């Protein structure tokens, strides 16, 4: 996957290899969600190009975009299985009913994320971690080559986070490329092949140890970065300047 386009105020250019897991980090207003929407074909860049296996978004390759849960209406009366089936719409067509192979794929996707026993439950009745697993099942049923997860771990406890990473590890064998927007720098440095550090422009992109450096972080976060004695990093997201 290659992106070379204008994002917010500056130009952003990077290339991701199939099967890689990339953490996209940066302060609030840095352009993480905008970047994901451009990659998913929801928005068009002001300039430049997006190439996924040599094609633009929406052509030849399937991109699964999972937005922040806060933007999703979880009170809508829809079952877990129906949410996962939404990932099949592109294959089925808007005005056609799912067929038996489509439901088989939904069941397979739910089994893959450990949510088959909950297929008939309303999506709103699940815990945050269970909901995130259902949304990942939607991407699996979609047969996505690239999955974009916008802050999927926010509000999840440690066991739920571990389950999500087990699923992401399984997706590697696809190989499925995964980009995850996160504020957790420690998570980004320990669970991802590469880190893309963003703040309205590309600050750095590469392996975590080469990207998450004091100089790069200071450039991205300014005075909102805290370094503990044991080396852990913390960004004060509550007091970041929102742009």
Tab-separated table of C-alpha atoms in Angstrom, residues 79-89 92 98-116 119-120 133-134 136-138 140-143:
chain	number	residue	atom	x	y	z
A	79	UNK	CA	-28.204	-8.430	15.915
A	80	UNK	CA	-24.559	-9.435	16.036
A	81	UNK	CA	-24.969	-11.617	12.944
A	82	UNK	CA	-26.623	-8.766	11.044
A	83	UNK	CA	-23.760	-6.407	11.930
A	84	UNK	CA	-21.254	-8.904	10.543
A	85	UNK	CA	-23.394	-9.408	7.435
A	86	UNK	CA	-22.984	-5.689	6.694
A	87	UNK	CA	-19.449	-6.580	5.704
A	88	UNK	CA	-20.891	-8.657	2.851
A	89	UNK	CA	-22.938	-5.833	1.303
A	92	UNK	CA	-24.020	-9.151	-2.267
A	98	UNK	CA	-27.870	-12.707	1.592
A	99	UNK	CA	-27.524	-16.264	0.389
A	100	UNK	CA	-26.518	-19.374	2.304
A	101	UNK	CA	-22.788	-18.940	1.468
A	102	UNK	CA	-22.955	-15.399	2.892
A	103	UNK	CA	-24.426	-16.612	6.186
A	104	UNK	CA	-21.836	-19.390	6.285
A	105	UNK	CA	-19.122	-16.761	5.951
A	106	UNK	CA	-20.711	-14.730	8.755
A	107	UNK	CA	-20.746	-17.775	11.026
A	108	UNK	CA	-17.133	-18.541	10.135
A	109	UNK	CA	-16.085	-14.963	10.920
A	110	UNK	CA	-17.894	-14.998	14.278
A	111	UNK	CA	-16.279	-18.308	15.157
A	112	UNK	CA	-12.889	-16.891	14.260
A	113	UNK	CA	-13.288	-14.069	16.812
A	114	UNK	CA	-14.992	-16.253	19.425
A	115	UNK	CA	-18.440	-14.636	19.170
A	116	UNK	CA	-20.508	-17.363	17.485
A	119	UNK	CA	-24.825	-14.192	17.029
A	120	UNK	CA	-28.490	-13.519	17.906
A	133	UNK	CA	-14.626	-8.377	18.246
A	134	UNK	CA	-17.897	-8.276	16.288
A	136	UNK	CA	-13.456	-7.283	13.495
A	137	UNK	CA	-15.636	-10.216	12.413
A	138	UNK	CA	-17.341	-7.830	10.002
A	140	UNK	CA	-13.199	-10.834	8.253
A	141	UNK	CA	-16.548	-11.535	6.544
A	142	UNK	CA	-15.785	-8.696	4.148
A	143	UNK	CA	-12.583	-10.547	3.218
